[in-house]
Short mmCIF file of C-alpha atoms in Angstrom, two decimals:
data_model
loop_
_atom_site.label_atom_id
_atom_site.label_comp_id
_atom_site.label_asym_id
_atom_site.label_seq_id
_atom_site.Cartn_x
_atom_site.Cartn_y
_atom_site.Cartn_z
CA MET M 1357 39.54 46.28 16.60
CA ALA M 1358 41.73 44.92 19.43
CA ASP M 1359 42.27 47.08 22.48
CA TYR M 1360 45.98 46.24 22.83
CA ASP M 1361 48.77 44.54 20.93
CA VAL M 1362 49.83 42.43 23.93
CA ILE M 1363 48.05 41.66 27.20
CA ILE M 1364 50.01 40.36 30.19
CA ALA M 1365 48.27 38.54 33.04
CA GLY M 1366 50.11 39.23 36.30
CA GLY M 1367 51.78 42.41 37.49
CA GLY M 1368 54.77 40.96 39.30
CA HIS M 1369 58.21 42.14 38.32
CA ASN M 1370 58.44 39.50 35.58
CA GLY M 1371 55.21 40.54 33.89
CA LEU M 1372 56.15 44.21 34.19
CA ALA M 1373 59.66 43.60 32.81
CA ALA M 1374 58.15 41.80 29.83
CA GLY M 1375 55.64 44.59 29.32
CA ALA M 1376 58.22 47.36 29.55
CA LEU M 1377 60.48 45.65 27.01
CA LEU M 1378 57.59 45.08 24.57
CA ALA M 1379 56.45 48.70 24.93
CA ARG M 1380 60.02 49.79 24.27
CA TYR M 1381 59.67 48.13 20.85
CA GLY M 1382 56.51 50.06 20.05
CA LEU M 1383 53.80 47.62 21.14
CA LYS M 1384 50.69 48.76 23.00
CA VAL M 1385 50.70 46.76 26.23
CA LEU M 1386 48.23 46.09 29.02
CA VAL M 1387 49.25 44.46 32.31
CA ALA M 1388 46.32 43.09 34.36
CA GLU M 1389 47.01 42.48 38.07
CA ARG M 1390 44.62 40.87 40.59
CA ASN M 1391 45.87 42.85 43.59
CA GLU M 1392 45.37 46.56 44.11
CA TYR M 1393 49.14 46.98 43.83
CA VAL M 1394 51.89 45.69 41.55
CA GLY M 1395 54.87 43.65 42.65
CA GLY M 1396 53.97 39.96 42.88
CA GLY M 1397 56.95 38.59 44.80
CA THR M 1398 58.55 42.03 45.19
CA VAL M 1399 56.20 43.80 47.59
CA THR M 1400 57.00 46.29 50.37
CA LYS M 1401 54.40 47.26 52.98
CA GLU M 1402 53.99 48.82 56.41
CA VAL M 1403 52.78 45.70 58.23
CA THR M 1404 54.09 46.33 61.75
CA LEU M 1405 54.03 50.05 62.58
CA PRO M 1406 53.71 53.28 60.56
CA GLY M 1407 56.96 54.23 58.86
CA PHE M 1408 58.47 50.72 58.94
CA GLN M 1409 58.74 49.41 55.37
CA HIS M 1410 59.03 45.62 55.16
CA ASP M 1411 59.88 43.52 52.09
CA LEU M 1412 57.25 40.81 52.39
CA TYR M 1413 58.73 38.31 49.94
CA GLY M 1414 61.81 38.71 47.72
CA SER M 1415 64.29 41.30 48.92
CA SER M 1416 67.89 40.58 47.87
CA HIS M 1417 68.57 41.60 44.26
CA VAL M 1418 71.47 39.59 42.81
CA TRP M 1419 70.43 37.58 39.76
CA ILE M 1420 68.70 40.50 38.04
CA HIS M 1421 72.08 42.12 37.46
CA LEU M 1422 73.20 39.10 35.41
CA ASN M 1423 70.28 39.61 33.01
CA PRO M 1424 71.80 41.31 29.96
CA THR M 1425 68.50 42.51 28.49
CA PHE M 1426 67.48 44.07 31.79
CA ALA M 1427 70.91 45.62 32.31
CA GLU M 1428 71.25 47.02 28.80
CA GLU M 1429 67.70 47.95 27.77
CA LEU M 1430 65.60 48.51 30.90
CA MET M 1431 67.86 49.45 33.79
CA PRO M 1432 69.23 52.64 32.17
CA GLU M 1433 65.65 53.99 32.02
CA LEU M 1434 64.50 53.05 35.52
CA PRO M 1435 66.36 55.57 37.74
CA ALA M 1436 64.26 58.32 36.17
CA HIS M 1437 61.21 56.41 37.39
CA GLY M 1438 62.33 56.00 40.99
CA LEU M 1439 64.63 52.96 41.08
CA LYS M 1440 67.90 53.47 42.93
CA TYR M 1441 69.97 50.43 43.81
CA LEU M 1442 72.01 50.42 47.00
CA TRP M 1443 74.99 48.06 46.88
CA SER M 1444 76.72 45.99 49.53
CA ASP M 1445 80.19 47.22 48.62
CA ASP M 1446 81.96 45.33 51.43
CA HIS M 1447 80.01 43.14 53.89
CA ILE M 1448 77.38 41.05 52.08
CA THR M 1449 76.31 38.00 54.09
CA GLY M 1450 77.09 36.95 57.63
CA HIS M 1451 77.22 33.34 58.82
CA PRO M 1452 77.21 33.63 62.62
CA ASN M 1453 78.66 30.80 64.68
CA ARG M 1454 77.82 30.31 68.36
CA LEU M 1455 79.98 27.19 68.70
CA GLU M 1456 83.46 28.25 67.61
CA GLY M 1457 85.33 31.22 66.18
CA GLN M 1458 84.10 34.51 64.74
CA GLY M 1459 81.85 33.04 62.06
CA ILE M 1460 82.24 33.41 58.30
CA ILE M 1461 81.53 36.60 56.38
CA VAL M 1462 80.98 36.77 52.64
CA TYR M 1463 82.46 40.04 51.46
CA LYS M 1464 82.30 41.51 47.97
CA ASP M 1465 86.07 40.92 47.93
CA VAL M 1466 86.77 37.22 47.50
CA ASP M 1467 90.17 37.47 49.25
CA LYS M 1468 88.60 38.89 52.42
CA THR M 1469 86.00 36.13 52.27
CA CYS M 1470 88.66 33.46 51.94
CA ASP M 1471 90.47 34.95 54.93
CA THR M 1472 87.41 34.38 57.14
CA ILE M 1473 87.05 30.82 55.82
CA ALA M 1474 90.75 30.19 56.44
CA GLU M 1475 90.20 30.89 60.13
CA TYR M 1476 88.44 27.51 60.10
CA SER M 1477 90.34 25.76 57.27
CA LYS M 1478 92.99 26.99 54.86
CA GLN M 1479 92.22 24.08 52.56
CA ASP M 1480 88.55 25.02 52.43
CA ALA M 1481 89.46 28.63 51.70
CA GLN M 1482 91.58 27.42 48.77
CA ARG M 1483 88.72 25.28 47.41
CA TYR M 1484 86.32 28.20 47.69
CA ARG M 1485 88.78 30.33 45.75
CA GLU M 1486 89.15 27.65 43.07
CA ILE M 1487 85.38 27.56 42.50
CA TYR M 1488 85.38 31.35 42.23
CA ASP M 1489 88.26 31.30 39.73
CA GLU M 1490 86.60 28.63 37.60
CA PHE M 1491 83.56 30.86 37.10
CA GLY M 1492 85.58 33.00 34.70
CA GLU M 1493 85.67 30.05 32.31
CA ILE M 1494 81.89 29.53 32.31
CA GLN M 1495 80.51 33.00 33.03
CA ASP M 1496 79.28 33.76 29.50
CA GLY M 1497 77.64 30.36 29.24
CA VAL M 1498 75.92 30.75 32.61
CA ILE M 1499 74.44 34.11 31.66
CA LYS M 1500 73.39 32.84 28.23
CA GLY M 1501 71.92 29.73 29.80
CA MET M 1502 69.84 31.65 32.35
CA PHE M 1503 68.54 34.38 30.09
CA SER M 1504 67.70 32.46 26.93
CA PRO M 1505 65.34 29.59 26.27
CA PRO M 1506 67.02 26.52 27.79
CA ALA M 1507 69.23 24.42 25.56
CA PRO M 1508 68.46 20.73 24.96
CA PRO M 1509 69.89 18.60 27.78
CA SER M 1510 72.41 16.96 25.45
CA TYR M 1511 74.17 20.23 24.64
CA MET M 1512 76.05 20.41 27.94
CA TYR M 1513 77.06 16.76 27.70
CA GLN M 1514 78.30 17.19 24.12
CA ALA M 1515 80.34 20.22 25.15
CA MET M 1516 81.95 18.56 28.15
CA GLU M 1517 82.17 14.82 27.60
CA ASN M 1518 85.29 14.80 25.43
CA SER M 1519 87.88 15.63 28.07
CA PRO M 1520 88.72 14.20 31.48
CA GLU M 1521 88.24 17.61 33.11
CA GLY M 1522 84.88 18.06 31.43
CA LEU M 1523 83.72 14.63 32.53
CA LYS M 1524 84.79 15.39 36.08
CA ARG M 1525 82.75 18.59 36.06
CA LEU M 1526 79.76 16.75 34.63
CA ARG M 1527 80.06 14.21 37.40
CA ASP M 1528 80.17 17.02 39.99
CA TYR M 1529 77.04 18.55 38.48
CA GLN M 1530 75.12 15.32 39.11
CA LEU M 1531 75.85 15.31 42.85
CA SER M 1532 73.52 16.48 45.57
CA SER M 1533 74.48 19.64 47.42
CA LYS M 1534 75.31 17.62 50.50
CA ALA M 1535 77.50 15.13 48.63
CA PHE M 1536 79.37 17.95 46.90
CA THR M 1537 79.86 19.78 50.20
CA LEU M 1538 81.21 16.74 52.00
CA GLN M 1539 83.55 15.86 49.13
CA ASN M 1540 84.94 19.37 48.62
CA PHE M 1541 85.13 20.90 52.10
CA GLU M 1542 86.55 19.48 55.32
CA ASN M 1543 85.76 21.74 58.26
CA PRO M 1544 82.34 21.16 59.88
CA HIS M 1545 81.57 24.87 60.20
CA VAL M 1546 82.57 25.58 56.60
CA ARG M 1547 80.46 22.63 55.49
CA ALA M 1548 77.40 24.03 57.25
CA PHE M 1549 78.02 27.46 55.70
CA ILE M 1550 78.35 26.02 52.20
CA LEU M 1551 75.41 23.63 52.46
CA GLY M 1552 73.24 26.37 53.93
CA TRP M 1553 73.84 28.53 50.87
CA ALA M 1554 72.93 25.63 48.59
CA THR M 1555 69.48 25.12 50.08
CA ALA M 1556 68.44 28.77 49.61
CA PRO M 1557 66.28 28.04 46.49
CA GLN M 1558 64.23 25.57 48.60
CA THR M 1559 66.13 22.60 47.20
CA LEU M 1560 66.77 19.61 49.45
CA PRO M 1561 70.29 18.76 50.67
CA ASP M 1562 70.17 15.23 49.22
CA GLN M 1563 68.49 16.24 45.96
CA GLU M 1564 70.65 15.03 43.08
CA GLY M 1565 71.77 17.43 40.40
CA THR M 1566 71.86 20.51 42.64
CA ALA M 1567 75.65 20.73 42.98
CA ALA M 1568 75.90 22.58 39.68
CA GLY M 1569 74.63 25.64 41.52
CA PHE M 1570 77.85 25.93 43.53
CA TYR M 1571 79.72 26.94 40.38
CA VAL M 1572 77.33 29.87 39.99
CA MET M 1573 76.21 30.84 43.51
CA ILE M 1574 79.65 31.23 45.08
CA PRO M 1575 81.26 33.29 42.30
CA SER M 1576 78.24 35.40 41.35
CA ILE M 1577 78.00 37.17 44.69
CA HIS M 1578 81.61 38.34 44.23
CA TYR M 1579 81.44 39.04 40.49
CA PHE M 1580 78.09 40.82 40.48
CA GLY M 1581 77.48 41.84 44.08
CA GLN M 1582 74.27 42.19 46.07
CA SER M 1583 71.86 45.10 46.08
CA ILE M 1584 68.50 46.33 47.32
CA PRO M 1585 66.29 49.11 45.95
CA GLU M 1586 66.14 52.22 48.09
CA GLY M 1587 62.70 52.40 49.66
CA GLY M 1588 61.97 48.69 49.37
CA SER M 1589 61.99 45.79 46.95
CA GLN M 1590 58.70 46.94 45.42
CA MET M 1591 60.44 49.99 43.95
CA LEU M 1592 61.68 47.71 41.16
CA SER M 1593 58.10 46.92 40.12
CA ILE M 1594 56.89 50.47 40.66
CA ALA M 1595 59.66 51.83 38.43
CA LEU M 1596 58.87 49.23 35.76
CA GLN M 1597 55.19 50.23 35.91
CA ARG M 1598 56.04 53.91 35.57
CA TYR M 1599 58.38 53.25 32.64
CA LEU M 1600 55.78 51.09 30.91
CA GLU M 1601 53.17 53.80 31.35
CA SER M 1602 55.57 56.45 30.04
CA LEU M 1603 55.73 54.41 26.84
CA GLY M 1604 51.95 54.42 26.46
CA GLY M 1605 51.26 51.13 28.23
CA THR M 1606 48.53 50.50 30.79
CA VAL M 1607 48.69 48.77 34.17
CA MET M 1608 45.28 47.75 35.51
CA THR M 1609 45.17 46.73 39.19
CA GLY M 1610 42.23 45.05 40.93
CA ALA M 1611 41.78 43.10 37.70
CA THR M 1612 41.56 39.33 38.23
CA VAL M 1613 41.95 37.30 35.05
CA ASP M 1614 39.25 34.61 34.99
CA GLU M 1615 39.78 33.23 31.51
CA PHE M 1616 42.20 33.30 28.60
CA LEU M 1617 40.00 33.64 25.55
CA VAL M 1618 40.73 31.12 22.80
CA ARG M 1619 39.19 31.28 19.34
CA GLY M 1620 40.25 29.21 16.39
CA GLY M 1621 43.13 27.74 18.39
CA GLU M 1622 44.59 31.16 19.21
CA CYS M 1623 44.59 33.17 22.41
CA VAL M 1624 42.89 36.43 21.53
CA GLY M 1625 42.48 38.10 24.90
CA ILE M 1626 41.31 37.80 28.49
CA ARG M 1627 38.07 37.86 30.46
CA LEU M 1628 38.20 39.53 33.86
CA ALA M 1629 36.27 38.53 36.98
CA ASP M 1630 33.81 41.41 36.38
CA GLY M 1631 32.90 39.87 33.02
CA SER M 1632 34.67 42.40 30.81
CA GLU M 1633 36.63 41.07 27.85
CA ILE M 1634 39.80 42.68 26.52
CA ASP M 1635 41.25 41.73 23.14
CA ALA M 1636 44.90 41.41 22.15
CA ALA M 1637 45.84 41.89 18.51
CA ARG M 1638 49.16 40.04 18.61
CA ALA M 1639 49.73 37.99 21.76
CA VAL M 1640 48.92 37.28 25.39
CA ILE M 1641 51.51 36.49 28.08
CA THR M 1642 50.58 34.66 31.25
CA ALA M 1643 52.82 35.46 34.19
CA LEU M 1644 50.55 33.29 36.34
CA ASP M 1645 51.58 29.81 37.38
CA PRO M 1646 50.77 26.90 35.02
CA GLN M 1647 47.92 25.48 37.09
CA GLN M 1648 46.16 28.83 37.32
CA THR M 1649 46.71 29.41 33.62
CA PHE M 1650 45.63 26.08 32.19
CA LEU M 1651 43.29 24.66 34.86
CA ARG M 1652 41.56 27.72 36.36
CA CYS M 1653 41.64 30.13 33.44
CA MET M 1654 41.16 27.98 30.36
CA GLN M 1655 38.43 25.71 29.04
CA PRO M 1656 39.75 22.11 28.95
CA GLU M 1657 38.56 21.48 25.40
CA HIS M 1658 41.30 23.80 24.16
CA LEU M 1659 44.07 21.58 25.53
CA ASP M 1660 45.31 18.09 24.80
CA PRO M 1661 44.57 15.61 27.65
CA GLY M 1662 48.27 14.66 27.78
CA PHE M 1663 49.23 18.31 28.30
CA LEU M 1664 46.62 18.68 31.02
CA ASP M 1665 48.13 15.67 32.77
CA MET M 1666 51.52 17.44 32.80
CA VAL M 1667 49.89 20.54 34.26
CA ARG M 1668 48.19 18.55 37.02
CA ASN M 1669 51.49 16.80 37.80
CA PHE M 1670 53.47 20.05 38.09
CA ALA M 1671 55.13 19.72 41.49
CA TRP M 1672 55.21 22.56 44.00
CA GLY M 1673 57.14 20.74 46.69
CA ASN M 1674 56.66 20.42 50.42
CA VAL M 1675 58.67 23.44 51.60
CA THR M 1676 57.12 26.74 52.63
CA ILE M 1677 58.18 29.56 54.95
CA ALA M 1678 57.47 30.67 58.49
CA ARG M 1679 58.46 34.33 58.60
CA VAL M 1680 58.22 37.12 61.13
CA HIS M 1681 58.82 40.81 60.41
CA TYR M 1682 59.99 42.95 63.30
CA ALA M 1683 60.03 46.69 63.89
CA LEU M 1684 63.09 47.24 66.10
CA ASN M 1685 64.74 49.86 68.24
CA GLU M 1686 68.18 48.49 67.28
CA ALA M 1687 69.48 46.24 64.54
CA PRO M 1688 70.62 42.83 65.84
CA ALA M 1689 74.05 42.76 67.48
CA PHE M 1690 75.67 39.38 66.93
CA ILE M 1691 77.80 37.60 69.50
CA ASN M 1692 80.52 37.21 66.86
CA GLY M 1693 81.29 40.91 67.02
CA ALA M 1694 81.15 44.16 65.08
CA GLU M 1695 82.18 42.75 61.68
CA MET M 1696 79.34 40.22 61.76
CA SER M 1697 76.88 42.89 62.88
CA LYS M 1698 77.82 45.02 59.85
CA THR M 1699 76.42 42.39 57.47
CA PRO M 1700 72.94 43.45 56.28
CA PHE M 1701 71.68 39.89 56.17
CA GLN M 1702 72.63 36.57 57.66
CA ARG M 1703 72.26 32.86 57.03
CA ILE M 1704 72.42 31.19 60.43
CA PHE M 1705 73.11 27.45 60.35
CA GLY M 1706 74.40 25.25 63.13
CA THR M 1707 75.92 22.03 61.81
CA VAL M 1708 75.33 19.71 58.88
CA ALA M 1709 73.58 17.40 61.34
CA ASP M 1710 71.23 20.27 62.25
CA ILE M 1711 70.46 20.79 58.56
CA ASP M 1712 69.78 17.07 58.14
CA GLN M 1713 67.47 17.12 61.15
CA GLN M 1714 65.48 20.08 59.81
CA TYR M 1715 64.86 18.43 56.45
CA LEU M 1716 63.95 15.12 58.08
CA GLU M 1717 61.39 17.00 60.16
CA ILE M 1718 60.08 18.78 57.07
CA ALA M 1719 59.71 15.43 55.28
CA GLY M 1720 57.83 14.11 58.31
CA GLY M 1721 55.47 17.08 58.50
CA ILE M 1722 57.00 18.36 61.74
CA ALA M 1723 57.61 22.03 62.53
CA PRO M 1724 61.44 22.20 62.73
CA THR M 1725 62.63 22.16 66.32
CA ASN M 1726 66.16 23.54 65.80
CA PRO M 1727 65.82 25.51 62.57
CA PHE M 1728 68.28 27.53 60.56
CA LEU M 1729 67.45 31.23 60.27
CA TRP M 1730 67.57 33.69 57.41
CA THR M 1731 67.60 37.23 58.80
CA ALA M 1732 67.90 40.64 57.16
CA ALA M 1733 67.97 44.14 58.64
CA TRP M 1734 67.92 46.03 55.36
CA THR M 1735 67.65 49.32 57.24
CA THR M 1736 71.38 49.02 57.97
CA MET M 1737 71.82 49.68 54.22
CA ASP M 1738 68.71 51.76 53.61
CA PRO M 1739 67.67 54.01 56.52
CA THR M 1740 64.68 55.29 54.51
CA ARG M 1741 62.79 52.09 55.38
CA ALA M 1742 62.23 53.01 59.05
CA PRO M 1743 61.86 56.09 61.27
CA ASP M 1744 65.12 57.79 62.18
CA GLY M 1745 67.42 55.43 64.08
CA LYS M 1746 64.98 52.50 64.02
CA HIS M 1747 65.21 49.26 62.07
CA THR M 1748 63.28 46.47 60.38
CA LEU M 1749 64.17 42.79 60.51
CA ILE M 1750 63.08 39.74 58.53
CA CYS M 1751 63.50 36.40 60.32
CA ASP M 1752 62.38 33.14 58.71
CA THR M 1753 63.03 29.47 58.11
CA PHE M 1754 61.78 26.63 55.92
CA VAL M 1755 58.92 24.49 57.22
CA PRO M 1756 56.67 21.78 55.76
CA VAL M 1757 53.57 22.80 53.81
CA GLU M 1758 51.44 20.24 55.63
CA LEU M 1759 51.82 19.41 59.31
CA ALA M 1760 51.40 15.74 60.19
CA ASN M 1761 49.42 16.57 63.34
CA GLY M 1762 46.84 18.48 61.30
CA ALA M 1763 47.71 21.87 62.80
CA ASP M 1764 47.10 25.04 60.78
CA TRP M 1765 50.20 27.16 60.19
CA GLU M 1766 48.10 30.30 60.39
CA GLU M 1767 47.03 29.38 63.92
CA ILE M 1768 50.39 28.16 65.24
CA GLY M 1769 52.61 30.60 63.29
CA PRO M 1770 52.78 33.40 65.89
CA ASP M 1771 53.63 31.00 68.70
CA TYR M 1772 56.22 29.23 66.51
CA CYS M 1773 57.88 32.53 65.64
CA ASP M 1774 57.94 33.64 69.28
CA ASN M 1775 59.07 30.40 70.90
CA VAL M 1776 61.26 28.85 68.20
CA LEU M 1777 62.54 31.44 65.71
CA LEU M 1778 63.06 34.30 68.15
CA LYS M 1779 64.65 32.04 70.76
CA GLN M 1780 67.02 30.69 68.11
CA LEU M 1781 67.97 34.22 67.09
CA GLN M 1782 68.61 35.13 70.73
CA ARG M 1783 71.27 32.41 70.91
CA TYR M 1784 73.30 34.31 68.29
CA THR M 1785 72.66 37.90 69.38
CA THR M 1786 73.07 40.10 72.44
CA ASN M 1787 70.12 42.48 72.07
CA MET M 1788 67.16 40.63 70.59
CA GLU M 1789 65.13 40.56 73.76
CA ARG M 1790 61.50 41.67 73.87
CA ASP M 1791 62.35 45.24 74.86
CA ASN M 1792 64.04 45.72 71.46
CA ILE M 1793 60.91 44.68 69.53
CA LEU M 1794 58.38 47.45 68.83
CA GLY M 1795 56.02 45.43 66.63
CA GLN M 1796 55.80 42.22 64.61
CA TYR M 1797 53.90 40.62 61.74
CA VAL M 1798 53.83 36.90 60.92
CA ASP M 1799 53.47 35.29 57.48
CA THR M 1800 53.05 31.56 56.89
CA GLY M 1801 51.98 29.36 53.98
CA PRO M 1802 48.24 30.16 54.11
CA SER M 1803 48.72 33.94 54.19
CA LEU M 1804 51.37 33.73 51.46
CA ALA M 1805 49.01 31.77 49.22
CA ARG M 1806 46.20 34.29 49.77
CA ALA M 1807 48.41 37.25 48.98
CA ASN M 1808 49.72 35.78 45.73
CA TRP M 1809 47.82 32.96 44.05
CA SER M 1810 51.04 31.88 42.33
CA PHE M 1811 52.46 31.06 45.77
CA ALA M 1812 50.55 27.78 45.58
CA ASN M 1813 50.38 26.10 49.01
CA GLY M 1814 52.64 28.89 50.27
CA VAL M 1815 55.52 27.78 48.04
CA THR M 1816 57.32 30.92 46.84
CA ASN M 1817 59.80 29.61 44.26
CA GLY M 1818 57.45 28.83 41.37
CA GLY M 1819 57.61 25.05 41.85
CA GLU M 1820 60.17 22.42 42.78
CA ARG M 1821 63.64 22.79 41.30
CA THR M 1822 64.26 19.12 40.55
CA LEU M 1823 66.11 17.55 37.61
CA GLY M 1824 62.75 16.71 36.06
CA GLN M 1825 61.44 20.25 36.43
CA MET M 1826 64.35 22.49 35.48
CA GLY M 1827 65.92 23.69 32.26
CA ALA M 1828 64.34 22.09 29.20
CA PHE M 1829 61.73 20.47 31.45
CA ARG M 1830 60.42 23.69 33.09
CA PRO M 1831 57.53 24.02 33.25
CA PHE M 1832 56.93 21.06 30.92
CA PRO M 1833 58.93 19.09 28.36
CA GLY M 1834 58.42 20.61 24.93
CA TYR M 1835 57.22 23.95 26.32
CA ALA M 1836 60.32 25.40 27.92
CA GLU M 1837 60.82 28.08 25.25
CA TYR M 1838 58.03 30.23 26.73
CA ARG M 1839 55.48 29.28 24.04
CA SER M 1840 52.38 27.49 25.28
CA PRO M 1841 50.41 24.86 23.31
CA ILE M 1842 47.91 27.61 22.43
CA ASP M 1843 49.06 29.85 19.60
CA ARG M 1844 49.76 33.44 20.65
CA LEU M 1845 49.80 32.52 24.36
CA TYR M 1846 53.26 32.84 25.92
CA MET M 1847 54.43 31.96 29.45
CA ALA M 1848 56.56 33.89 31.95
CA GLY M 1849 57.27 33.81 35.67
CA PRO M 1850 59.15 31.65 38.16
CA SER M 1851 57.47 28.43 37.01
CA CYS M 1852 59.40 28.92 33.76
CA HIS M 1853 63.16 28.71 33.17
CA PRO M 1854 65.37 29.77 34.96
CA GLY M 1855 63.06 29.48 37.99
CA GLY M 1856 62.34 31.61 41.03
CA GLY M 1857 64.21 34.62 42.30
CA ILE M 1858 64.38 38.29 41.39
CA CYS M 1859 65.91 38.03 37.93
CA ALA M 1860 63.38 39.73 35.58
CA MET M 1861 63.14 36.57 33.48
CA GLY M 1862 60.06 38.12 31.87
CA THR M 1863 62.55 39.64 29.44
CA ASN M 1864 63.26 36.09 28.21
CA THR M 1865 59.62 35.68 27.24
CA ALA M 1866 59.42 39.15 25.73
CA ASN M 1867 62.52 38.52 23.61
CA VAL M 1868 61.00 35.29 22.22
CA LEU M 1869 57.77 37.13 21.38
CA LEU M 1870 59.65 40.03 19.77
CA GLU M 1871 61.59 37.54 17.64
CA ASP M 1872 58.36 35.77 16.63
CA LEU M 1873 56.87 39.12 15.63
CA GLY M 1874 59.96 40.03 13.61
CA LEU M 1875 60.71 43.03 15.82
CA LYS M 1876 64.03 41.71 17.13
CA GLU M 1877 66.72 39.62 15.51
CA PRO M 1878 67.18 36.21 17.14
CA GLU M 1879 70.51 35.64 18.83
CA ASP M 1880 72.92 33.05 17.52
CA ASP M 1881 72.47 29.96 19.70
CA PHE M 1882 76.20 29.31 19.57
#
């Protein structure tokens, strides 16, 4: 007799969201997690000094609130299990500027945001507002598109190709982020602000087909807002674990999955690193990345050689992160004034030329010499994350996975953070000298990859977000609907549609499984 109805490999927030939803429908669920803690990409730890809680990976919770299954079926239960979201009701993101003006602030209110853009260009403020307004026309489709199995590529073309306006939008969608920015915005500072936003998912400025994101990224922050869990990002996963366990499910930590057991063409369970085997009566979900799942954890005779070729060719990309966590006396004070300093996190870009230079250096395997910065002092929203009156700060940038000179990021990371990232931050702030820093902790590609095996090569977004690896092609053509080529083995996680980010896409996989089991009615595709 099987031990569980469904076994899930991987205790990140996606695996836990899938498990909680399945348990909600009466299934007996086991989640097996390699680490001694749950969280995956949503982990909070004291890595600098006692009492300072740092979000090590994902920290800003935006996309999860677009997920209708999470919002309607899981979120109402989670406050009782410790999840409390804190919202940026006014200031959301700061874009400091050390060259001219007061910088640009993204507020929850789109009118206030447009006012700060208008300080640089009234025309650009109008275009920003137009993109926001247009979201109302596509909002339902965006949400459906993100939180359902991806539609065939032709669907969007069929829906939009029969009108001049639709064709124009289709044409815009094909552009790179840089081309769209240059064609739609005129002021150099606004252009840097817009293009900086676009590269957040580790996409490249000249990568074609990324401009579609503008029609979602800009409006969503105003429509849905930005939040963080009180106590740290990991509270999302902890609350999901507690809810799952309250429904009779089990979360096993320190349990490394070594093999997905296949018998008669079906996945029937897992084998752990200690040799123990656990059976699943109805299904197994892998929330591990595709190469772990099908190359490390499965015997090759169970898979078609053509499928294995697709797995081997799954592209991670050449962009990883150099990140330093600080324990601070004071939160950063920005040279642009009090309004900028009220923003809990900042995207700090110089000019479009600076962005071009950084990505040229990344392509050449060079540690960026004049990098953008992404900084966040979440303690300005959530004082529980540090001792009274003190603060935490994340400061990072994108860097190449491999360095052309053969240097090891783990060896050079501390010096790079001290002499490049911190010095860059000091150009935009008045108080980020050494006497404000109580402690620090550095993460680079090698340490990221050790902490989470699905951060292959230190890449944290689940794999490149290219035209050939998104939507109906993610992770592989023919397998984007969360079903693997092995019967009863389903796929979840950021290597699946809709990609990386804190969005609880594990509910997508769970919904498909529930439909296959006859426990949930399928939604009308139209």
